[in-house]
Amino acid sequence: MLNLDHLAVLHEHLTALTRPYALAVLTTLAEQPLTVEQLAQHLDISGSTLNQTLMALRKARMITLQKQETHFVYIISDPQVKQLLVQIEKIYA
C-alpha cells in the first residue's frame, strides 16, 4: 500500500504528465540527454510549449539540468520515471 509521501510524489508525476508533450519529452530523454534546442528540433514543437512542459517536469522532479562541457542538458533525474515509461510502453505499445 502506498503511504502519503508516495501518493504525493505520484500526484506530482501524474499532474506533470498532463502537459502536452510531457511523455514525448520523457521518452526522448530516456534515450539520451539533450539541450532545449535539441529537444525542440527533435520533437518539432514551439519553444514556449517546450519550456512550459520542461518547467512542469522539473517542478515534479522528473527531470533536471546537468552541465556537460560548455552547455546544459536535460536528463531524467528519477529512476522511477524510467520504470514508469517502461510500464507505459508495455501497456500501450
PDB file of N, CA and C in Angstrom:
ATOM      1  N   MET A   1       0.847  -1.185   0.000  1.00  0.00           N
ATOM      2  CA  MET A   1       0.000   0.000   0.000  1.00  0.00           C
ATOM      3  C   MET A   1       0.894   1.251   0.000  1.00  0.00           C
ATOM      4  N   LEU A   2       0.502   2.259  -0.763  1.00  0.00           N
ATOM      5  CA  LEU A   2       1.263   3.498  -0.844  1.00  0.00           C
ATOM      6  C   LEU A   2       0.991   4.368   0.376  1.00  0.00           C
ATOM      7  N   ASN A   3       2.082   4.934   0.927  1.00  0.00           N
ATOM      8  CA  ASN A   3       1.885   5.873   2.024  1.00  0.00           C
ATOM      9  C   ASN A   3       1.648   7.271   1.458  1.00  0.00           C
ATOM     10  N   LEU A   4       1.391   8.224   2.322  1.00  0.00           N
ATOM     11  CA  LEU A   4       1.057   9.583   1.866  1.00  0.00           C
ATOM     12  C   LEU A   4       2.192  10.238   1.098  1.00  0.00           C
ATOM     13  N   ASP A   5       3.430   9.972   1.496  1.00  0.00           N
ATOM     14  CA  ASP A   5       4.568  10.544   0.758  1.00  0.00           C
ATOM     15  C   ASP A   5       4.615  10.013  -0.668  1.00  0.00           C
ATOM     16  N   HIS A   6       4.417   8.707  -0.828  1.00  0.00           N
ATOM     17  CA  HIS A   6       4.420   8.113  -2.166  1.00  0.00           C
ATOM     18  C   HIS A   6       3.262   8.635  -3.000  1.00  0.00           C
ATOM     19  N   LEU A   7       2.115   8.787  -2.372  1.00  0.00           N
ATOM     20  CA  LEU A   7       0.956   9.326  -3.088  1.00  0.00           C
ATOM     21  C   LEU A   7       1.190  10.759  -3.532  1.00  0.00           C
ATOM     22  N   ALA A   8       1.871  11.541  -2.715  1.00  0.00           N
ATOM     23  CA  ALA A   8       2.175  12.923  -3.088  1.00  0.00           C
ATOM     24  C   ALA A   8       3.095  12.967  -4.305  1.00  0.00           C
ATOM     25  N   VAL A   9       4.106  12.108  -4.333  1.00  0.00           N
ATOM     26  CA  VAL A   9       5.018  12.042  -5.481  1.00  0.00           C
ATOM     27  C   VAL A   9       4.263  11.580  -6.718  1.00  0.00           C
ATOM     28  N   LEU A  10       3.438  10.567  -6.559  1.00  0.00           N
ATOM     29  CA  LEU A  10       2.635  10.073  -7.685  1.00  0.00           C
ATOM     30  C   LEU A  10       1.737  11.177  -8.230  1.00  0.00           C
ATOM     31  N   HIS A  11       1.116  11.928  -7.355  1.00  0.00           N
ATOM     32  CA  HIS A  11       0.261  13.040  -7.781  1.00  0.00           C
ATOM     33  C   HIS A  11       1.067  14.071  -8.569  1.00  0.00           C
ATOM     34  N   GLU A  12       2.258  14.426  -8.090  1.00  0.00           N
ATOM     35  CA  GLU A  12       3.119  15.376  -8.822  1.00  0.00           C
ATOM     36  C   GLU A  12       3.463  14.846 -10.206  1.00  0.00           C
ATOM     37  N   HIS A  13       3.822  13.574 -10.273  1.00  0.00           N
ATOM     38  CA  HIS A  13       4.197  12.985 -11.561  1.00  0.00           C
ATOM     39  C   HIS A  13       3.023  12.952 -12.522  1.00  0.00           C
ATOM     40  N   LEU A  14       1.875  12.493 -12.050  1.00  0.00           N
ATOM     41  CA  LEU A  14       0.707  12.403 -12.934  1.00  0.00           C
ATOM     42  C   LEU A  14       0.237  13.783 -13.384  1.00  0.00           C
ATOM     43  N   THR A  15       0.322  14.765 -12.498  1.00  0.00           N
ATOM     44  CA  THR A  15      -0.041  16.134 -12.871  1.00  0.00           C
ATOM     45  C   THR A  15       0.883  16.650 -13.965  1.00  0.00           C
ATOM     46  N   ALA A  16       2.183  16.410 -13.821  1.00  0.00           N
ATOM     47  CA  ALA A  16       3.147  16.853 -14.842  1.00  0.00           C
ATOM     48  C   ALA A  16       2.890  16.166 -16.172  1.00  0.00           C
ATOM     49  N   LEU A  17       2.464  14.926 -16.125  1.00  0.00           N
ATOM     50  CA  LEU A  17       2.229  14.168 -17.358  1.00  0.00           C
ATOM     51  C   LEU A  17       1.005  14.644 -18.130  1.00  0.00           C
ATOM     52  N   THR A  18       0.176  15.480 -17.519  1.00  0.00           N
ATOM     53  CA  THR A  18      -0.980  16.010 -18.254  1.00  0.00           C
ATOM     54  C   THR A  18      -0.573  17.116 -19.223  1.00  0.00           C
ATOM     55  N   ARG A  19       0.641  17.616 -19.116  1.00  0.00           N
ATOM     56  CA  ARG A  19       1.126  18.650 -20.038  1.00  0.00           C
ATOM     57  C   ARG A  19       1.260  18.066 -21.441  1.00  0.00           C
ATOM     58  N   PRO A  20       0.901  18.871 -22.437  1.00  0.00           N
ATOM     59  CA  PRO A  20       1.142  18.404 -23.811  1.00  0.00           C
ATOM     60  C   PRO A  20       2.635  18.106 -24.003  1.00  0.00           C
ATOM     61  N   TYR A  21       2.927  17.028 -24.625  1.00  0.00           N
ATOM     62  CA  TYR A  21       4.290  16.614 -24.977  1.00  0.00           C
ATOM     63  C   TYR A  21       5.122  16.102 -23.803  1.00  0.00           C
ATOM     64  N   ALA A  22       4.570  16.012 -22.599  1.00  0.00           N
ATOM     65  CA  ALA A  22       5.361  15.551 -21.455  1.00  0.00           C
ATOM     66  C   ALA A  22       5.911  14.148 -21.694  1.00  0.00           C
ATOM     67  N   LEU A  23       5.064  13.236 -22.154  1.00  0.00           N
ATOM     68  CA  LEU A  23       5.543  11.875 -22.417  1.00  0.00           C
ATOM     69  C   LEU A  23       6.544  11.846 -23.566  1.00  0.00           C
ATOM     70  N   ALA A  24       6.322  12.680 -24.556  1.00  0.00           N
ATOM     71  CA  ALA A  24       7.271  12.742 -25.681  1.00  0.00           C
ATOM     72  C   ALA A  24       8.639  13.215 -25.205  1.00  0.00           C
ATOM     73  N   VAL A  25       8.648  14.224 -24.337  1.00  0.00           N
ATOM     74  CA  VAL A  25       9.913  14.728 -23.790  1.00  0.00           C
ATOM     75  C   VAL A  25      10.594  13.631 -22.979  1.00  0.00           C
ATOM     76  N   LEU A  26       9.848  12.977 -22.115  1.00  0.00           N
ATOM     77  CA  LEU A  26      10.442  11.946 -21.258  1.00  0.00           C
ATOM     78  C   LEU A  26      10.969  10.766 -22.057  1.00  0.00           C
ATOM     79  N   THR A  27      10.212  10.302 -23.039  1.00  0.00           N
ATOM     80  CA  THR A  27      10.692   9.161 -23.826  1.00  0.00           C
ATOM     81  C   THR A  27      11.925   9.542 -24.647  1.00  0.00           C
ATOM     82  N   THR A  28      11.974  10.781 -25.090  1.00  0.00           N
ATOM     83  CA  THR A  28      13.157  11.250 -25.821  1.00  0.00           C
ATOM     84  C   THR A  28      14.364  11.328 -24.894  1.00  0.00           C
ATOM     85  N   LEU A  29      14.160  11.871 -23.688  1.00  0.00           N
ATOM     86  CA  LEU A  29      15.265  11.974 -22.735  1.00  0.00           C
ATOM     87  C   LEU A  29      15.688  10.616 -22.185  1.00  0.00           C
ATOM     88  N   ALA A  30      14.803   9.642 -22.215  1.00  0.00           N
ATOM     89  CA  ALA A  30      15.179   8.298 -21.775  1.00  0.00           C
ATOM     90  C   ALA A  30      16.236   7.698 -22.699  1.00  0.00           C
ATOM     91  N   GLU A  31      16.245   8.154 -23.942  1.00  0.00           N
ATOM     92  CA  GLU A  31      17.227   7.674 -24.915  1.00  0.00           C
ATOM     93  C   GLU A  31      18.577   8.343 -24.729  1.00  0.00           C
ATOM     94  N   GLN A  32      18.549   9.673 -24.454  1.00  0.00           N
ATOM     95  CA  GLN A  32      19.800  10.415 -24.286  1.00  0.00           C
ATOM     96  C   GLN A  32      19.514  11.809 -23.738  1.00  0.00           C
ATOM     97  N   PRO A  33      20.459  12.370 -22.976  1.00  0.00           N
ATOM     98  CA  PRO A  33      20.309  13.752 -22.513  1.00  0.00           C
ATOM     99  C   PRO A  33      20.379  14.708 -23.708  1.00  0.00           C
ATOM    100  N   LEU A  34      19.564  15.772 -23.668  1.00  0.00           N
ATOM    101  CA  LEU A  34      19.533  16.734 -24.771  1.00  0.00           C
ATOM    102  C   LEU A  34      19.396  18.152 -24.239  1.00  0.00           C
ATOM    103  N   THR A  35      19.856  19.111 -25.034  1.00  0.00           N
ATOM    104  CA  THR A  35      19.648  20.520 -24.730  1.00  0.00           C
ATOM    105  C   THR A  35      18.214  20.900 -25.110  1.00  0.00           C
ATOM    106  N   VAL A  36      17.802  22.087 -24.690  1.00  0.00           N
ATOM    107  CA  VAL A  36      16.471  22.579 -25.060  1.00  0.00           C
ATOM    108  C   VAL A  36      16.354  22.657 -26.575  1.00  0.00           C
ATOM    109  N   GLU A  37      17.371  23.174 -27.211  1.00  0.00           N
ATOM    110  CA  GLU A  37      17.343  23.326 -28.665  1.00  0.00           C
ATOM    111  C   GLU A  37      17.226  21.966 -29.357  1.00  0.00           C
ATOM    112  N   GLN A  38      17.966  20.982 -28.866  1.00  0.00           N
ATOM    113  CA  GLN A  38      17.904  19.645 -29.453  1.00  0.00           C
ATOM    114  C   GLN A  38      16.527  19.020 -29.260  1.00  0.00           C
ATOM    115  N   LEU A  39      15.954  19.211 -28.063  1.00  0.00           N
ATOM    116  CA  LEU A  39      14.607  18.691 -27.813  1.00  0.00           C
ATOM    117  C   LEU A  39      13.588  19.331 -28.740  1.00  0.00           C
ATOM    118  N   ALA A  40      13.655  20.663 -28.877  1.00  0.00           N
ATOM    119  CA  ALA A  40      12.701  21.377 -29.732  1.00  0.00           C
ATOM    120  C   ALA A  40      12.810  20.886 -31.173  1.00  0.00           C
ATOM    121  N   GLN A  41      14.030  20.701 -31.635  1.00  0.00           N
ATOM    122  CA  GLN A  41      14.235  20.241 -33.011  1.00  0.00           C
ATOM    123  C   GLN A  41      13.763  18.788 -33.173  1.00  0.00           C
ATOM    124  N   HIS A  42      14.110  17.956 -32.211  1.00  0.00           N
ATOM    125  CA  HIS A  42      13.754  16.534 -32.287  1.00  0.00           C
ATOM    126  C   HIS A  42      12.239  16.331 -32.245  1.00  0.00           C
ATOM    127  N   LEU A  43      11.556  17.102 -31.393  1.00  0.00           N
ATOM    128  CA  LEU A  43      10.114  16.931 -31.218  1.00  0.00           C
ATOM    129  C   LEU A  43       9.295  17.846 -32.114  1.00  0.00           C
ATOM    130  N   ASP A  44       9.963  18.814 -32.753  1.00  0.00           N
ATOM    131  CA  ASP A  44       9.293  19.759 -33.648  1.00  0.00           C
ATOM    132  C   ASP A  44       8.123  20.464 -32.954  1.00  0.00           C
ATOM    133  N   ILE A  45       8.420  21.080 -31.784  1.00  0.00           N
ATOM    134  CA  ILE A  45       7.415  21.845 -31.050  1.00  0.00           C
ATOM    135  C   ILE A  45       7.954  23.235 -30.758  1.00  0.00           C
ATOM    136  N   SER A  46       7.051  24.155 -30.469  1.00  0.00           N
ATOM    137  CA  SER A  46       7.451  25.535 -30.224  1.00  0.00           C
ATOM    138  C   SER A  46       8.232  25.656 -28.922  1.00  0.00           C
ATOM    139  N   GLY A  47       9.028  26.696 -28.853  1.00  0.00           N
ATOM    140  CA  GLY A  47       9.837  26.941 -27.667  1.00  0.00           C
ATOM    141  C   GLY A  47       9.009  27.157 -26.419  1.00  0.00           C
ATOM    142  N   SER A  48       7.920  27.912 -26.537  1.00  0.00           N
ATOM    143  CA  SER A  48       7.114  28.189 -25.344  1.00  0.00           C
ATOM    144  C   SER A  48       6.418  26.929 -24.833  1.00  0.00           C
ATOM    145  N   THR A  49       5.898  26.103 -25.737  1.00  0.00           N
ATOM    146  CA  THR A  49       5.266  24.847 -25.328  1.00  0.00           C
ATOM    147  C   THR A  49       6.287  23.934 -24.656  1.00  0.00           C
ATOM    148  N   LEU A  50       7.465  23.844 -25.245  1.00  0.00           N
ATOM    149  CA  LEU A  50       8.512  23.006 -24.673  1.00  0.00           C
ATOM    150  C   LEU A  50       8.931  23.529 -23.308  1.00  0.00           C
ATOM    151  N   ASN A  51       9.134  24.832 -23.178  1.00  0.00           N
ATOM    152  CA  ASN A  51       9.558  25.407 -21.897  1.00  0.00           C
ATOM    153  C   ASN A  51       8.532  25.165 -20.801  1.00  0.00           C
ATOM    154  N   GLN A  52       7.244  25.302 -21.123  1.00  0.00           N
ATOM    155  CA  GLN A  52       6.203  25.038 -20.127  1.00  0.00           C
ATOM    156  C   GLN A  52       6.213  23.564 -19.712  1.00  0.00           C
ATOM    157  N   THR A  53       6.422  22.692 -20.666  1.00  0.00           N
ATOM    158  CA  THR A  53       6.481  21.263 -20.366  1.00  0.00           C
ATOM    159  C   THR A  53       7.695  20.945 -19.508  1.00  0.00           C
ATOM    160  N   LEU A  54       8.839  21.510 -19.865  1.00  0.00           N
ATOM    161  CA  LEU A  54      10.060  21.285 -19.090  1.00  0.00           C
ATOM    162  C   LEU A  54       9.917  21.811 -17.666  1.00  0.00           C
ATOM    163  N   MET A  55       9.287  22.974 -17.510  1.00  0.00           N
ATOM    164  CA  MET A  55       9.074  23.528 -16.169  1.00  0.00           C
ATOM    165  C   MET A  55       8.215  22.598 -15.328  1.00  0.00           C
ATOM    166  N   ALA A  56       7.158  22.062 -15.906  1.00  0.00           N
ATOM    167  CA  ALA A  56       6.275  21.152 -15.164  1.00  0.00           C
ATOM    168  C   ALA A  56       7.020  19.875 -14.765  1.00  0.00           C
ATOM    169  N   LEU A  57       7.820  19.347 -15.668  1.00  0.00           N
ATOM    170  CA  LEU A  57       8.571  18.129 -15.371  1.00  0.00           C
ATOM    171  C   LEU A  57       9.662  18.382 -14.337  1.00  0.00           C
ATOM    172  N   ARG A  58      10.279  19.549 -14.391  1.00  0.00           N
ATOM    173  CA  ARG A  58      11.281  19.903 -13.368  1.00  0.00           C
ATOM    174  C   ARG A  58      10.622  20.105 -12.014  1.00  0.00           C
ATOM    175  N   LYS A  59       9.475  20.775 -11.993  1.00  0.00           N
ATOM    176  CA  LYS A  59       8.757  21.006 -10.733  1.00  0.00           C
ATOM    177  C   LYS A  59       8.391  19.681 -10.080  1.00  0.00           C
ATOM    178  N   ALA A  60       8.038  18.697 -10.883  1.00  0.00           N
ATOM    179  CA  ALA A  60       7.700  17.367 -10.371  1.00  0.00           C
ATOM    180  C   ALA A  60       8.945  16.525 -10.083  1.00  0.00           C
ATOM    181  N   ARG A  61      10.109  17.106 -10.288  1.00  0.00           N
ATOM    182  CA  ARG A  61      11.394  16.442 -10.043  1.00  0.00           C
ATOM    183  C   ARG A  61      11.567  15.165 -10.889  1.00  0.00           C
ATOM    184  N   MET A  62      11.026  15.222 -12.094  1.00  0.00           N
ATOM    185  CA  MET A  62      11.171  14.097 -13.009  1.00  0.00           C
ATOM    186  C   MET A  62      12.402  14.260 -13.893  1.00  0.00           C
ATOM    187  N   ILE A  63      12.774  15.517 -14.158  1.00  0.00           N
ATOM    188  CA  ILE A  63      13.959  15.823 -14.958  1.00  0.00           C
ATOM    189  C   ILE A  63      14.771  16.896 -14.242  1.00  0.00           C
ATOM    190  N   THR A  64      16.011  17.031 -14.660  1.00  0.00           N
ATOM    191  CA  THR A  64      16.874  18.068 -14.118  1.00  0.00           C
ATOM    192  C   THR A  64      17.871  18.496 -15.190  1.00  0.00           C
ATOM    193  N   LEU A  65      18.503  19.620 -14.945  1.00  0.00           N
ATOM    194  CA  LEU A  65      19.557  20.095 -15.841  1.00  0.00           C
ATOM    195  C   LEU A  65      20.905  19.599 -15.349  1.00  0.00           C
ATOM    196  N   GLN A  66      21.760  19.239 -16.284  1.00  0.00           N
ATOM    197  CA  GLN A  66      23.104  18.790 -15.945  1.00  0.00           C
ATOM    198  C   GLN A  66      24.089  19.460 -16.901  1.00  0.00           C
ATOM    199  N   LYS A  67      25.181  19.980 -16.356  1.00  0.00           N
ATOM    200  CA  LYS A  67      26.184  20.626 -17.203  1.00  0.00           C
ATOM    201  C   LYS A  67      27.046  19.563 -17.870  1.00  0.00           C
ATOM    202  N   GLN A  68      27.180  19.686 -19.186  1.00  0.00           N
ATOM    203  CA  GLN A  68      28.065  18.815 -19.960  1.00  0.00           C
ATOM    204  C   GLN A  68      28.957  19.715 -20.801  1.00  0.00           C
ATOM    205  N   GLU A  69      30.212  19.752 -20.433  1.00  0.00           N
ATOM    206  CA  GLU A  69      31.196  20.604 -21.099  1.00  0.00           C
ATOM    207  C   GLU A  69      30.744  22.055 -21.055  1.00  0.00           C
ATOM    208  N   THR A  70      30.347  22.622 -22.187  1.00  0.00           N
ATOM    209  CA  THR A  70      30.010  24.051 -22.232  1.00  0.00           C
ATOM    210  C   THR A  70      28.518  24.325 -22.304  1.00  0.00           C
ATOM    211  N   HIS A  71      27.679  23.304 -22.177  1.00  0.00           N
ATOM    212  CA  HIS A  71      26.238  23.509 -22.284  1.00  0.00           C
ATOM    213  C   HIS A  71      25.500  22.677 -21.234  1.00  0.00           C
ATOM    214  N   PHE A  72      24.229  22.949 -21.102  1.00  0.00           N
ATOM    215  CA  PHE A  72      23.392  22.224 -20.162  1.00  0.00           C
ATOM    216  C   PHE A  72      22.442  21.314 -20.932  1.00  0.00           C
ATOM    217  N   VAL A  73      22.257  20.120 -20.401  1.00  0.00           N
ATOM    218  CA  VAL A  73      21.337  19.160 -21.000  1.00  0.00           C
ATOM    219  C   VAL A  73      20.308  18.749 -19.950  1.00  0.00           C
ATOM    220  N   TYR A  74      19.147  18.346 -20.435  1.00  0.00           N
ATOM    221  CA  TYR A  74      18.124  17.798 -19.562  1.00  0.00           C
ATOM    222  C   TYR A  74      18.314  16.290 -19.474  1.00  0.00           C
ATOM    223  N   ILE A  75      18.148  15.772 -18.261  1.00  0.00           N
ATOM    224  CA  ILE A  75      18.219  14.333 -18.036  1.00  0.00           C
ATOM    225  C   ILE A  75      17.039  13.920 -17.156  1.00  0.00           C
ATOM    226  N   ILE A  76      16.682  12.660 -17.218  1.00  0.00           N
ATOM    227  CA  ILE A  76      15.677  12.131 -16.289  1.00  0.00           C
ATOM    228  C   ILE A  76      16.376  11.955 -14.947  1.00  0.00           C
ATOM    229  N   SER A  77      15.833  12.587 -13.922  1.00  0.00           N
ATOM    230  CA  SER A  77      16.501  12.597 -12.626  1.00  0.00           C
ATOM    231  C   SER A  77      16.004  11.544 -11.659  1.00  0.00           C
ATOM    232  N   ASP A  78      14.881  10.942 -11.951  1.00  0.00           N
ATOM    233  CA  ASP A  78      14.277   9.975 -11.040  1.00  0.00           C
ATOM    234  C   ASP A  78      14.218   8.621 -11.728  1.00  0.00           C
ATOM    235  N   PRO A  79      14.918   7.611 -11.192  1.00  0.00           N
ATOM    236  CA  PRO A  79      14.900   6.288 -11.836  1.00  0.00           C
ATOM    237  C   PRO A  79      13.492   5.699 -11.950  1.00  0.00           C
ATOM    238  N   GLN A  80      12.596   6.096 -11.074  1.00  0.00           N
ATOM    239  CA  GLN A  80      11.222   5.592 -11.150  1.00  0.00           C
ATOM    240  C   GLN A  80      10.520   6.084 -12.411  1.00  0.00           C
ATOM    241  N   VAL A  81      10.946   7.219 -12.931  1.00  0.00           N
ATOM    242  CA  VAL A  81      10.354   7.735 -14.161  1.00  0.00           C
ATOM    243  C   VAL A  81      10.664   6.787 -15.314  1.00  0.00           C
ATOM    244  N   LYS A  82      11.888   6.306 -15.374  1.00  0.00           N
ATOM    245  CA  LYS A  82      12.240   5.350 -16.427  1.00  0.00           C
ATOM    246  C   LYS A  82      11.431   4.065 -16.272  1.00  0.00           C
ATOM    247  N   GLN A  83      11.236   3.615 -15.042  1.00  0.00           N
ATOM    248  CA  GLN A  83      10.409   2.423 -14.806  1.00  0.00           C
ATOM    249  C   GLN A  83       8.969   2.673 -15.252  1.00  0.00           C
ATOM    250  N   LEU A  84       8.471   3.870 -14.967  1.00  0.00           N
ATOM    251  CA  LEU A  84       7.114   4.234 -15.385  1.00  0.00           C
ATOM    252  C   LEU A  84       6.987   4.197 -16.902  1.00  0.00           C
ATOM    253  N   LEU A  85       7.991   4.720 -17.596  1.00  0.00           N
ATOM    254  CA  LEU A  85       7.962   4.713 -19.063  1.00  0.00           C
ATOM    255  C   LEU A  85       7.957   3.289 -19.614  1.00  0.00           C
ATOM    256  N   VAL A  86       8.713   2.402 -18.987  1.00  0.00           N
ATOM    257  CA  VAL A  86       8.719   1.003 -19.409  1.00  0.00           C
ATOM    258  C   VAL A  86       7.338   0.390 -19.242  1.00  0.00           C
ATOM    259  N   GLN A  87       6.699   0.673 -18.120  1.00  0.00           N
ATOM    260  CA  GLN A  87       5.361   0.110 -17.870  1.00  0.00           C
ATOM    261  C   GLN A  87       4.327   0.690 -18.851  1.00  0.00           C
ATOM    262  N   ILE A  88       4.421   1.980 -19.122  1.00  0.00           N
ATOM    263  CA  ILE A  88       3.505   2.602 -20.088  1.00  0.00           C
ATOM    264  C   ILE A  88       3.683   1.946 -21.453  1.00  0.00           C
ATOM    265  N   GLU A  89       4.926   1.722 -21.837  1.00  0.00           N
ATOM    266  CA  GLU A  89       5.168   1.109 -23.149  1.00  0.00           C
ATOM    267  C   GLU A  89       4.619  -0.315 -23.177  1.00  0.00           C
ATOM    268  N   LYS A  90       4.764  -1.068 -22.082  1.00  0.00           N
ATOM    269  CA  LYS A  90       4.236  -2.436 -22.038  1.00  0.00           C
ATOM    270  C   LYS A  90       2.714  -2.440 -22.202  1.00  0.00           C
ATOM    271  N   ILE A  91       2.065  -1.476 -21.582  1.00  0.00           N
ATOM    272  CA  ILE A  91       0.603  -1.440 -21.609  1.00  0.00           C
ATOM    273  C   ILE A  91       0.077  -0.933 -22.950  1.00  0.00           C
ATOM    274  N   TYR A  92       0.708   0.112 -23.494  1.00  0.00           N
ATOM    275  CA  TYR A  92       0.134   0.792 -24.663  1.00  0.00           C
ATOM    276  C   TYR A  92       0.815   0.482 -25.989  1.00  0.00           C
ATOM    277  N   ALA A  93       1.934  -0.205 -25.957  1.00  0.00           N
ATOM    278  CA  ALA A  93       2.635  -0.486 -27.220  1.00  0.00           C
ATOM    279  C   ALA A  93       2.082  -1.720 -27.895  1.00  0.00           C
TER     280      ALA A  93
END
